[in-house]
PDB file of C-alpha atoms in Angstrom:
ATOM      1  CA  MET A   1      -3.193  15.189  22.241  1.00 96.00           C
ATOM      2  CA  VAL A   2      -1.555  13.464  19.242  1.00 98.00           C
ATOM      3  CA  THR A   3      -3.308  10.696  17.798  1.00 98.00           C
ATOM      4  CA  VAL A   4      -1.885   8.088  17.929  1.00 98.00           C
ATOM      5  CA  LYS A   5      -2.000   5.071  15.509  1.00 98.00           C
ATOM      6  CA  PHE A   6      -0.483   0.781  15.141  1.00 98.00           C
ATOM      7  CA  PHE A   7      -0.937  -1.508  12.324  1.00 98.00           C
ATOM      8  CA  ALA A   8      -0.063  -5.058  11.697  1.00 97.00           C
ATOM      9  CA  GLN A   9       2.904  -6.437  13.693  1.00 96.00           C
ATOM     10  CA  VAL A  10       3.185  -2.942  15.315  1.00 97.00           C
ATOM     11  CA  ARG A  11      -0.070  -3.276  16.944  1.00 98.00           C
ATOM     12  CA  GLU A  12       0.268  -6.981  18.021  1.00 97.00           C
ATOM     13  CA  LEU A  13       3.711  -6.326  19.777  1.00 97.00           C
ATOM     14  CA  ALA A  14       2.551  -2.282  21.407  1.00 98.00           C
ATOM     15  CA  GLY A  15      -0.849  -4.686  22.481  1.00 98.00           C
ATOM     16  CA  ALA A  16      -3.500  -1.502  21.061  1.00 97.00           C
ATOM     17  CA  GLU A  17      -4.460  -0.741  18.183  1.00 98.00           C
ATOM     18  CA  GLY A  18      -3.503   2.955  19.270  1.00 97.00           C
ATOM     19  CA  VAL A  19      -2.935   5.053  22.253  1.00 98.00           C
ATOM     20  CA  ASP A  20      -3.148   9.516  23.323  1.00 98.00           C
ATOM     21  CA  ALA A  21      -0.336  10.482  23.418  1.00 98.00           C
ATOM     22  CA  PRO A  22       0.117  14.425  25.295  1.00 97.00           C
ATOM     23  CA  LEU A  23       2.713  16.727  22.603  1.00 97.00           C
ATOM     24  CA  PRO A  24       6.379  16.081  22.636  1.00 97.00           C
ATOM     25  CA  HIS A  25       9.293  17.912  23.035  1.00 95.00           C
ATOM     26  CA  PRO A  26      10.644  18.970  20.737  1.00 97.00           C
ATOM     27  CA  ALA A  27       7.147  18.536  18.946  1.00 98.00           C
ATOM     28  CA  THR A  28       8.002  15.778  16.172  1.00 98.00           C
ATOM     29  CA  VAL A  29       7.155  12.708  15.367  1.00 97.00           C
ATOM     30  CA  GLY A  30      11.319  11.618  15.774  1.00 97.00           C
ATOM     31  CA  ALA A  31      10.660  12.794  19.598  1.00 98.00           C
ATOM     32  CA  LEU A  32       7.140  11.095  19.937  1.00 98.00           C
ATOM     33  CA  ARG A  33       8.543   8.074  18.840  1.00 98.00           C
ATOM     34  CA  GLU A  34      11.447   8.289  21.567  1.00 98.00           C
ATOM     35  CA  GLN A  35       8.736   8.971  24.584  1.00 98.00           C
ATOM     36  CA  LEU A  36       6.324   6.400  23.536  1.00 98.00           C
ATOM     37  CA  MET A  37       9.335   3.819  23.256  1.00 98.00           C
ATOM     38  CA  SER A  38       9.515   5.150  26.615  1.00 97.00           C
ATOM     39  CA  GLN A  39       6.531   3.701  27.709  1.00 96.00           C
ATOM     40  CA  SER A  40       6.405   0.291  28.187  1.00 96.00           C
ATOM     41  CA  THR A  41       8.629  -2.462  26.944  1.00 97.00           C
ATOM     42  CA  SER A  42       5.408  -3.372  24.804  1.00 98.00           C
ATOM     43  CA  PHE A  43       5.757  -0.106  22.789  1.00 98.00           C
ATOM     44  CA  GLU A  44       9.353   0.048  23.022  1.00 98.00           C
ATOM     45  CA  ASP A  45       8.997  -3.273  21.541  1.00 97.00           C
ATOM     46  CA  ALA A  46       6.479  -2.079  18.993  1.00 97.00           C
ATOM     47  CA  LEU A  47       8.578   0.624  17.644  1.00 97.00           C
ATOM     48  CA  SER A  48      12.673  -0.332  17.904  1.00 95.00           C
ATOM     49  CA  GLY A  49      13.698  -1.361  14.479  1.00 90.00           C
ATOM     50  CA  ASN A  50      12.316  -1.256  11.145  1.00 91.00           C
ATOM     51  CA  VAL A  51       9.262   1.186  11.346  1.00 94.00           C
ATOM     52  CA  LEU A  52       7.484   3.224   9.103  1.00 93.00           C
ATOM     53  CA  MET A  53       5.958   6.407   9.501  1.00 94.00           C
ATOM     54  CA  ALA A  54       2.641   9.010   8.992  1.00 94.00           C
ATOM     55  CA  HIS A  55       1.480  12.423  10.247  1.00 96.00           C
ATOM     56  CA  ASN A  56      -1.923  12.971   9.080  1.00 96.00           C
ATOM     57  CA  GLN A  57      -2.156  10.061   7.065  1.00 94.00           C
ATOM     58  CA  THR A  58       0.716  10.957   4.452  1.00 90.00           C
ATOM     59  CA  LEU A  59       4.586   8.134   4.765  1.00 89.00           C
ATOM     60  CA  CYS A  60       7.002  11.114   6.716  1.00 91.00           C
ATOM     61  CA  ASN A  61      10.308  10.965   8.817  1.00 92.00           C
ATOM     62  CA  GLY A  62      11.002  11.255  12.258  1.00 95.00           C
ATOM     63  CA  ASP A  63      11.840  15.257  11.828  1.00 95.00           C
ATOM     64  CA  THR A  64       8.200  16.088  10.369  1.00 96.00           C
ATOM     65  CA  GLU A  65       6.166  18.774  13.272  1.00 98.00           C
ATOM     66  CA  ILE A  66       3.328  17.717  15.087  1.00 98.00           C
ATOM     67  CA  ALA A  67       0.797  19.776  17.266  1.00 98.00           C
ATOM     68  CA  VAL A  68      -2.403  19.574  18.904  1.00 98.00           C
ATOM     69  CA  GLY A  69      -4.986  17.403  17.722  1.00 98.00           C
ATOM     70  CA  ASP A  70      -2.793  15.321  14.956  1.00 98.00           C
ATOM     71  CA  GLU A  71      -2.284  11.849  13.782  1.00 98.00           C
ATOM     72  CA  VAL A  72       0.487   9.412  13.894  1.00 98.00           C
ATOM     73  CA  ALA A  73       0.731   6.676  12.689  1.00 97.00           C
ATOM     74  CA  PHE A  74       3.031   3.946  12.724  1.00 97.00           C
ATOM     75  CA  PHE A  75       3.674   0.967  10.989  1.00 96.00           C
ATOM     76  CA  PRO A  76       6.701  -1.545   9.943  1.00 95.00           C
ATOM     77  CA  PRO A  77       7.412  -1.544   5.805  1.00 94.00           C
ATOM     78  CA  VAL A  78       4.332  -2.685   3.768  1.00 94.00           C
ATOM     79  CA  THR A  79       3.082  -5.886   2.194  1.00 95.00           C
ATOM     80  CA  GLY A  80       0.169  -5.555  -0.367  1.00 94.00           C
ATOM     81  CA  GLY A  81      -0.237  -5.927  -3.369  1.00 92.00           C
TER      82      GLY A  81
ATOM     83  CA  MET B   1     -10.286   6.934 -12.545  1.00 96.00           C
ATOM     84  CA  PHE B   2     -11.384   4.776  -9.673  1.00 98.00           C
ATOM     85  CA  ALA B   3      -9.402   3.787  -6.526  1.00 98.00           C
ATOM     86  CA  ARG B   4     -10.747   1.542  -3.825  1.00 98.00           C
ATOM     87  CA  VAL B   5     -10.386  -0.967  -1.008  1.00 98.00           C
ATOM     88  CA  GLN B   6     -12.795  -3.175   0.156  1.00 98.00           C
ATOM     89  CA  HIS B   7     -13.237  -6.318   1.472  1.00 98.00           C
ATOM     90  CA  ASP B   8     -16.072  -8.295  -1.897  1.00 98.00           C
ATOM     91  CA  ASP B   9     -15.151 -10.209  -4.554  1.00 98.00           C
ATOM     92  CA  PHE B  10     -14.587  -8.642  -7.477  1.00 98.00           C
ATOM     93  CA  SER B  11     -15.949  -9.503 -11.498  1.00 98.00           C
ATOM     94  CA  GLN B  12     -13.613  -8.525 -13.562  1.00 97.00           C
ATOM     95  CA  GLN B  13     -15.998  -7.787 -16.528  1.00 98.00           C
ATOM     96  CA  THR B  14     -17.230  -5.205 -14.109  1.00 98.00           C
ATOM     97  CA  LEU B  15     -14.612  -3.593 -13.991  1.00 98.00           C
ATOM     98  CA  TYR B  16     -12.973  -3.527 -17.004  1.00 98.00           C
ATOM     99  CA  ASP B  17     -16.692  -2.334 -18.405  1.00 98.00           C
ATOM    100  CA  GLU B  18     -15.975   0.616 -15.629  1.00 98.00           C
ATOM    101  CA  LEU B  19     -12.669   1.684 -17.465  1.00 98.00           C
ATOM    102  CA  CYS B  20     -13.457   1.588 -20.903  1.00 98.00           C
ATOM    103  CA  VAL B  21     -17.396   4.495 -19.383  1.00 98.00           C
ATOM    104  CA  ASN B  22     -14.333   6.924 -19.460  1.00 96.00           C
ATOM    105  CA  ALA B  23     -11.493   5.026 -21.704  1.00 97.00           C
ATOM    106  CA  VAL B  24     -13.288   4.383 -24.637  1.00 97.00           C
ATOM    107  CA  PRO B  25     -15.339   8.709 -25.273  1.00 97.00           C
ATOM    108  CA  GLN B  26     -11.068   9.538 -25.016  1.00 96.00           C
ATOM    109  CA  GLY B  27     -10.194   6.934 -27.638  1.00 95.00           C
ATOM    110  CA  ALA B  28      -8.639   4.643 -25.910  1.00 97.00           C
ATOM    111  CA  GLY B  29      -6.972   1.502 -28.320  1.00 98.00           C
ATOM    112  CA  ALA B  30      -5.493  -0.387 -25.637  1.00 98.00           C
ATOM    113  CA  ILE B  31      -6.824  -1.625 -22.457  1.00 98.00           C
ATOM    114  CA  VAL B  32      -3.894  -3.337 -19.661  1.00 98.00           C
ATOM    115  CA  THR B  33      -5.690  -5.242 -16.738  1.00 98.00           C
ATOM    116  CA  PHE B  34      -3.441  -7.171 -14.218  1.00 98.00           C
ATOM    117  CA  THR B  35      -5.194  -8.918 -12.003  1.00 98.00           C
ATOM    118  CA  GLY B  36      -3.059 -10.754  -7.940  1.00 98.00           C
ATOM    119  CA  LEU B  37      -4.403 -14.070  -6.482  1.00 97.00           C
ATOM    120  CA  VAL B  38      -3.614 -15.515  -2.973  1.00 97.00           C
ATOM    121  CA  ARG B  39      -0.558 -17.798  -4.394  1.00 94.00           C
ATOM    122  CA  ASP B  40      -1.643 -21.862  -1.632  1.00 93.00           C
ATOM    123  CA  PHE B  41       1.975 -21.505  -0.697  1.00 91.00           C
ATOM    124  CA  ASN B  42       5.492 -19.419   0.437  1.00 90.00           C
ATOM    125  CA  ALA B  43       9.378 -20.142   1.292  1.00 86.00           C
ATOM    126  CA  LYS B  44       7.916 -22.892   3.831  1.00 86.00           C
ATOM    127  CA  GLY B  45       4.971 -24.908   2.223  1.00 89.00           C
ATOM    128  CA  GLY B  46       1.751 -24.742   1.918  1.00 93.00           C
ATOM    129  CA  ILE B  47      -0.173 -22.031   3.024  1.00 94.00           C
ATOM    130  CA  GLN B  48      -4.170 -21.805   4.408  1.00 95.00           C
ATOM    131  CA  GLY B  49      -5.184 -18.380   2.772  1.00 95.00           C
ATOM    132  CA  ILE B  50      -3.995 -14.370   3.475  1.00 97.00           C
ATOM    133  CA  GLU B  51      -5.456 -11.991   5.805  1.00 97.00           C
ATOM    134  CA  LEU B  52      -4.761  -7.839   4.617  1.00 98.00           C
ATOM    135  CA  GLU B  53      -4.466  -5.405   6.836  1.00 98.00           C
ATOM    136  CA  TYR B  54      -4.791  -1.699   5.928  1.00 98.00           C
ATOM    137  CA  TYR B  55      -5.587   1.681   7.074  1.00 97.00           C
ATOM    138  CA  PRO B  56      -8.607   3.399   6.427  1.00 97.00           C
ATOM    139  CA  GLY B  57      -8.515   6.830   4.860  1.00 96.00           C
ATOM    140  CA  MET B  58      -4.796   6.450   4.258  1.00 95.00           C
ATOM    141  CA  THR B  59      -4.713   3.668   2.326  1.00 96.00           C
ATOM    142  CA  GLU B  60      -7.505   4.754   0.060  1.00 96.00           C
ATOM    143  CA  SER B  61      -5.757   7.992  -0.280  1.00 93.00           C
ATOM    144  CA  ALA B  62      -2.363   6.266  -1.332  1.00 93.00           C
ATOM    145  CA  LEU B  63      -3.966   4.732  -4.395  1.00 96.00           C
ATOM    146  CA  ASP B  64      -5.851   8.146  -5.405  1.00 95.00           C
ATOM    147  CA  THR B  65      -2.217   9.604  -5.400  1.00 93.00           C
ATOM    148  CA  LEU B  66      -0.631   6.482  -7.084  1.00 95.00           C
ATOM    149  CA  LEU B  67      -3.447   6.775 -10.181  1.00 97.00           C
ATOM    150  CA  GLN B  68      -3.029  10.699 -10.340  1.00 96.00           C
ATOM    151  CA  GLN B  69       0.951   9.920 -10.616  1.00 95.00           C
ATOM    152  CA  ALA B  70      -0.027   6.741 -12.888  1.00 97.00           C
ATOM    153  CA  THR B  71      -1.181  10.050 -15.276  1.00 97.00           C
ATOM    154  CA  SER B  72       0.816  11.652 -15.245  1.00 96.00           C
ATOM    155  CA  ARG B  73       4.097   9.689 -16.078  1.00 97.00           C
ATOM    156  CA  PHE B  74       2.637   8.046 -18.592  1.00 98.00           C
ATOM    157  CA  ASP B  75       0.195   8.589 -21.440  1.00 98.00           C
ATOM    158  CA  ILE B  76      -2.967   7.510 -20.418  1.00 98.00           C
ATOM    159  CA  VAL B  77      -6.508   8.153 -20.486  1.00 98.00           C
ATOM    160  CA  GLU B  78      -8.418   5.889 -17.730  1.00 98.00           C
ATOM    161  CA  ALA B  79      -6.778   3.946 -14.751  1.00 98.00           C
ATOM    162  CA  GLY B  80      -8.565   1.835 -11.837  1.00 98.00           C
ATOM    163  CA  ILE B  81      -7.263  -0.151  -8.876  1.00 98.00           C
ATOM    164  CA  ILE B  82      -9.495  -2.255  -6.749  1.00 98.00           C
ATOM    165  CA  HIS B  83      -8.009  -3.734  -3.596  1.00 98.00           C
ATOM    166  CA  ARG B  84      -9.188  -6.573  -1.424  1.00 98.00           C
ATOM    167  CA  VAL B  85      -8.775  -6.666   2.608  1.00 98.00           C
ATOM    168  CA  GLY B  86      -9.780  -9.077   5.417  1.00 98.00           C
ATOM    169  CA  LYS B  87      -9.781 -12.994   5.280  1.00 97.00           C
ATOM    170  CA  LEU B  88      -9.069 -14.043   1.946  1.00 97.00           C
ATOM    171  CA  ALA B  89      -8.679 -18.047   1.392  1.00 97.00           C
ATOM    172  CA  ASN B  90      -6.155 -19.621  -0.656  1.00 97.00           C
ATOM    173  CA  HIS B  91      -6.410 -18.809  -4.595  1.00 97.00           C
ATOM    174  CA  ALA B  92      -8.963 -15.630  -4.592  1.00 98.00           C
ATOM    175  CA  GLN B  93      -8.324 -12.785  -6.658  1.00 98.00           C
ATOM    176  CA  ILE B  94      -6.621 -10.020  -4.281  1.00 98.00           C
ATOM    177  CA  VAL B  95      -6.076  -6.589  -6.529  1.00 98.00           C
ATOM    178  CA  TRP B  96      -6.956  -5.631  -9.602  1.00 98.00           C
ATOM    179  CA  VAL B  97      -5.111  -2.743 -11.369  1.00 98.00           C
ATOM    180  CA  GLY B  98      -6.685  -1.261 -15.393  1.00 98.00           C
ATOM    181  CA  THR B  99      -5.144   0.661 -17.272  1.00 98.00           C
ATOM    182  CA  ALA B 100      -6.740   2.011 -21.158  1.00 98.00           C
ATOM    183  CA  SER B 101      -4.196   3.829 -23.120  1.00 98.00           C
ATOM    184  CA  GLN B 102      -4.144   5.234 -27.875  1.00 98.00           C
ATOM    185  CA  HIS B 103      -1.603   1.663 -28.222  1.00 97.00           C
ATOM    186  CA  ARG B 104      -0.195  -0.878 -26.283  1.00 98.00           C
ATOM    187  CA  GLU B 105       3.189   0.272 -24.511  1.00 98.00           C
ATOM    188  CA  GLN B 106       2.037   3.469 -22.451  1.00 98.00           C
ATOM    189  CA  ALA B 107      -0.557   0.943 -20.622  1.00 98.00           C
ATOM    190  CA  PHE B 108       1.164  -2.185 -20.265  1.00 98.00           C
ATOM    191  CA  LEU B 109       4.120   0.192 -18.410  1.00 98.00           C
ATOM    192  CA  ALA B 110       1.649   2.877 -16.510  1.00 98.00           C
ATOM    193  CA  ALA B 111       0.610  -0.884 -15.091  1.00 98.00           C
ATOM    194  CA  THR B 112       3.561  -1.955 -14.443  1.00 97.00           C
ATOM    195  CA  PHE B 113       4.282   0.914 -12.390  1.00 97.00           C
ATOM    196  CA  ILE B 114       1.283   0.818 -10.972  1.00 97.00           C
ATOM    197  CA  MET B 115       1.682  -2.832  -9.374  1.00 97.00           C
ATOM    198  CA  ASP B 116       5.555  -1.499  -8.396  1.00 95.00           C
ATOM    199  CA  THR B 117       4.793   0.943  -6.254  1.00 95.00           C
ATOM    200  CA  LEU B 118       1.308  -0.120  -4.866  1.00 96.00           C
ATOM    201  CA  LYS B 119       3.736  -2.800  -3.880  1.00 93.00           C
ATOM    202  CA  GLN B 120       5.780  -0.464  -1.816  1.00 89.00           C
ATOM    203  CA  SER B 121       4.236   2.897  -0.446  1.00 88.00           C
ATOM    204  CA  VAL B 122       0.228   1.912  -0.106  1.00 93.00           C
ATOM    205  CA  PRO B 123       0.113   1.067   3.434  1.00 95.00           C
ATOM    206  CA  ILE B 124      -1.720  -2.790   3.564  1.00 97.00           C
ATOM    207  CA  TRP B 125       0.239  -5.910   5.414  1.00 97.00           C
ATOM    208  CA  LYS B 126      -0.112  -9.577   4.237  1.00 96.00           C
ATOM    209  CA  LYS B 127      -0.399 -12.058   6.999  1.00 96.00           C
ATOM    210  CA  GLU B 128      -0.580 -15.648   5.901  1.00 96.00           C
ATOM    211  CA  TRP B 129      -1.621 -19.233   7.911  1.00 94.00           C
ATOM    212  CA  GLN B 130       0.173 -22.944   8.213  1.00 93.00           C
ATOM    213  CA  GLY B 131      -2.078 -24.320   9.724  1.00 87.00           C
ATOM    214  CA  ASN B 132      -3.831 -22.443  12.648  1.00 86.00           C
ATOM    215  CA  GLN B 133      -0.442 -20.478  13.167  1.00 91.00           C
ATOM    216  CA  ALA B 134      -0.759 -17.130  11.323  1.00 92.00           C
ATOM    217  CA  SER B 135       2.329 -15.353  10.056  1.00 94.00           C
ATOM    218  CA  TRP B 136       2.792 -11.484   9.173  1.00 95.00           C
ATOM    219  CA  VAL B 137       4.673 -11.473   5.731  1.00 93.00           C
ATOM    220  CA  ALA B 138       8.168  -9.744   4.967  1.00 90.00           C
ATOM    221  CA  ALA B 139       8.620  -7.148   3.036  1.00 87.00           C
ATOM    222  CA  LYS B 140      10.869  -8.566  -0.132  1.00 82.00           C
ATOM    223  CA  ALA B 141      13.491  -6.946  -0.968  1.00 74.00           C
ATOM    224  CA  ASP B 142      12.675  -7.668  -4.447  1.00 75.00           C
ATOM    225  CA  ASP B 143       9.813  -5.287  -4.510  1.00 77.00           C
ATOM    226  CA  SER B 144      12.783  -2.563  -3.868  1.00 71.00           C
ATOM    227  CA  THR B 145      14.270  -3.452  -6.255  1.00 72.00           C
ATOM    228  CA  ALA B 146      11.034  -2.943  -8.920  1.00 76.00           C
ATOM    229  CA  ALA B 147       9.853   0.431  -6.807  1.00 72.00           C
ATOM    230  CA  MET B 148      13.558   2.100  -7.264  1.00 66.00           C
ATOM    231  CA  ARG B 149      13.937   1.399 -10.901  1.00 73.00           C
ATOM    232  CA  TRP B 150      10.675   3.760 -11.402  1.00 75.00           C
ATOM    233  CA  LEU B 151      12.763   6.483  -9.565  1.00 64.00           C
ATOM    234  CA  GLN B 152      16.697   5.257 -11.417  1.00 68.00           C
ATOM    235  CA  SER B 153      13.734   5.250 -14.970  1.00 71.00           C
ATOM    236  CA  ASP B 154      12.881   9.659 -13.213  1.00 71.00           C
ATOM    237  CA  LYS B 155      16.906   9.791 -13.083  1.00 63.00           C
ATOM    238  CA  ASP B 156      18.335   8.398 -16.468  1.00 64.00           C
ATOM    239  CA  ASN B 157      14.603  11.343 -17.462  1.00 57.00           C
ATOM    240  CA  THR B 158      16.569  14.207 -15.626  1.00 53.00           C
ATOM    241  CA  CYS B 159      19.827  13.641 -17.093  1.00 45.00           C
ATOM    242  CA  ASP B 160      18.313  13.159 -20.639  1.00 44.00           C
ATOM    243  CA  ASN B 161      16.902  16.147 -20.437  1.00 42.00           C
ATOM    244  CA  ALA B 162      19.896  17.872 -19.336  1.00 40.00           C
TER     245      ALA B 162
END
């Protein structure tokens, strides 16, 4: 399984702080995102549009490869400072 | 160098003193500090405080990375960042950045770089309260432009070296 975390609007739209997901095929962050979006309409709403992705707590893109036990996070553009 | 995410308020004097511990023995002749406060308005009118969410673990390591980038990019001897999270009232302190260098220019540039880049790359999200409704703050194009300026100056430096 892969540990998925959601933050800010993405968390609120998804209706969950996170979820455990099976490793997608191909095993990439982009494929994981598509797999989650097909899971429910709330996940689809949460993950469509401008969403940033992190793999093991480092910003990444859809092509980034993932393995069992990894942590993947989805969140909106940041607004700190 | 130090970077912390915390709920509690901070004392500028205490942070200044903390910066000086390493900065002074390394020959600092200039210290620049920046403090960001909660504004009491947005484009739609008055607000009643904000709430900040973060990604425990990633936020701290992103701040550490930012300090390392600032140190390799500018001639500074010490730097620190404190970012608050949780519910904050209007006018409360949100963020503090301190930089120290032998001469003032590098400290000013490093502090600006840290703030510009923080707003683009550190996972922290702001929600504003208006009445009993809270709405997420949208990322600003201005902030992107400010961060892009640093990428552009990297490019310029590469051209100069070529």
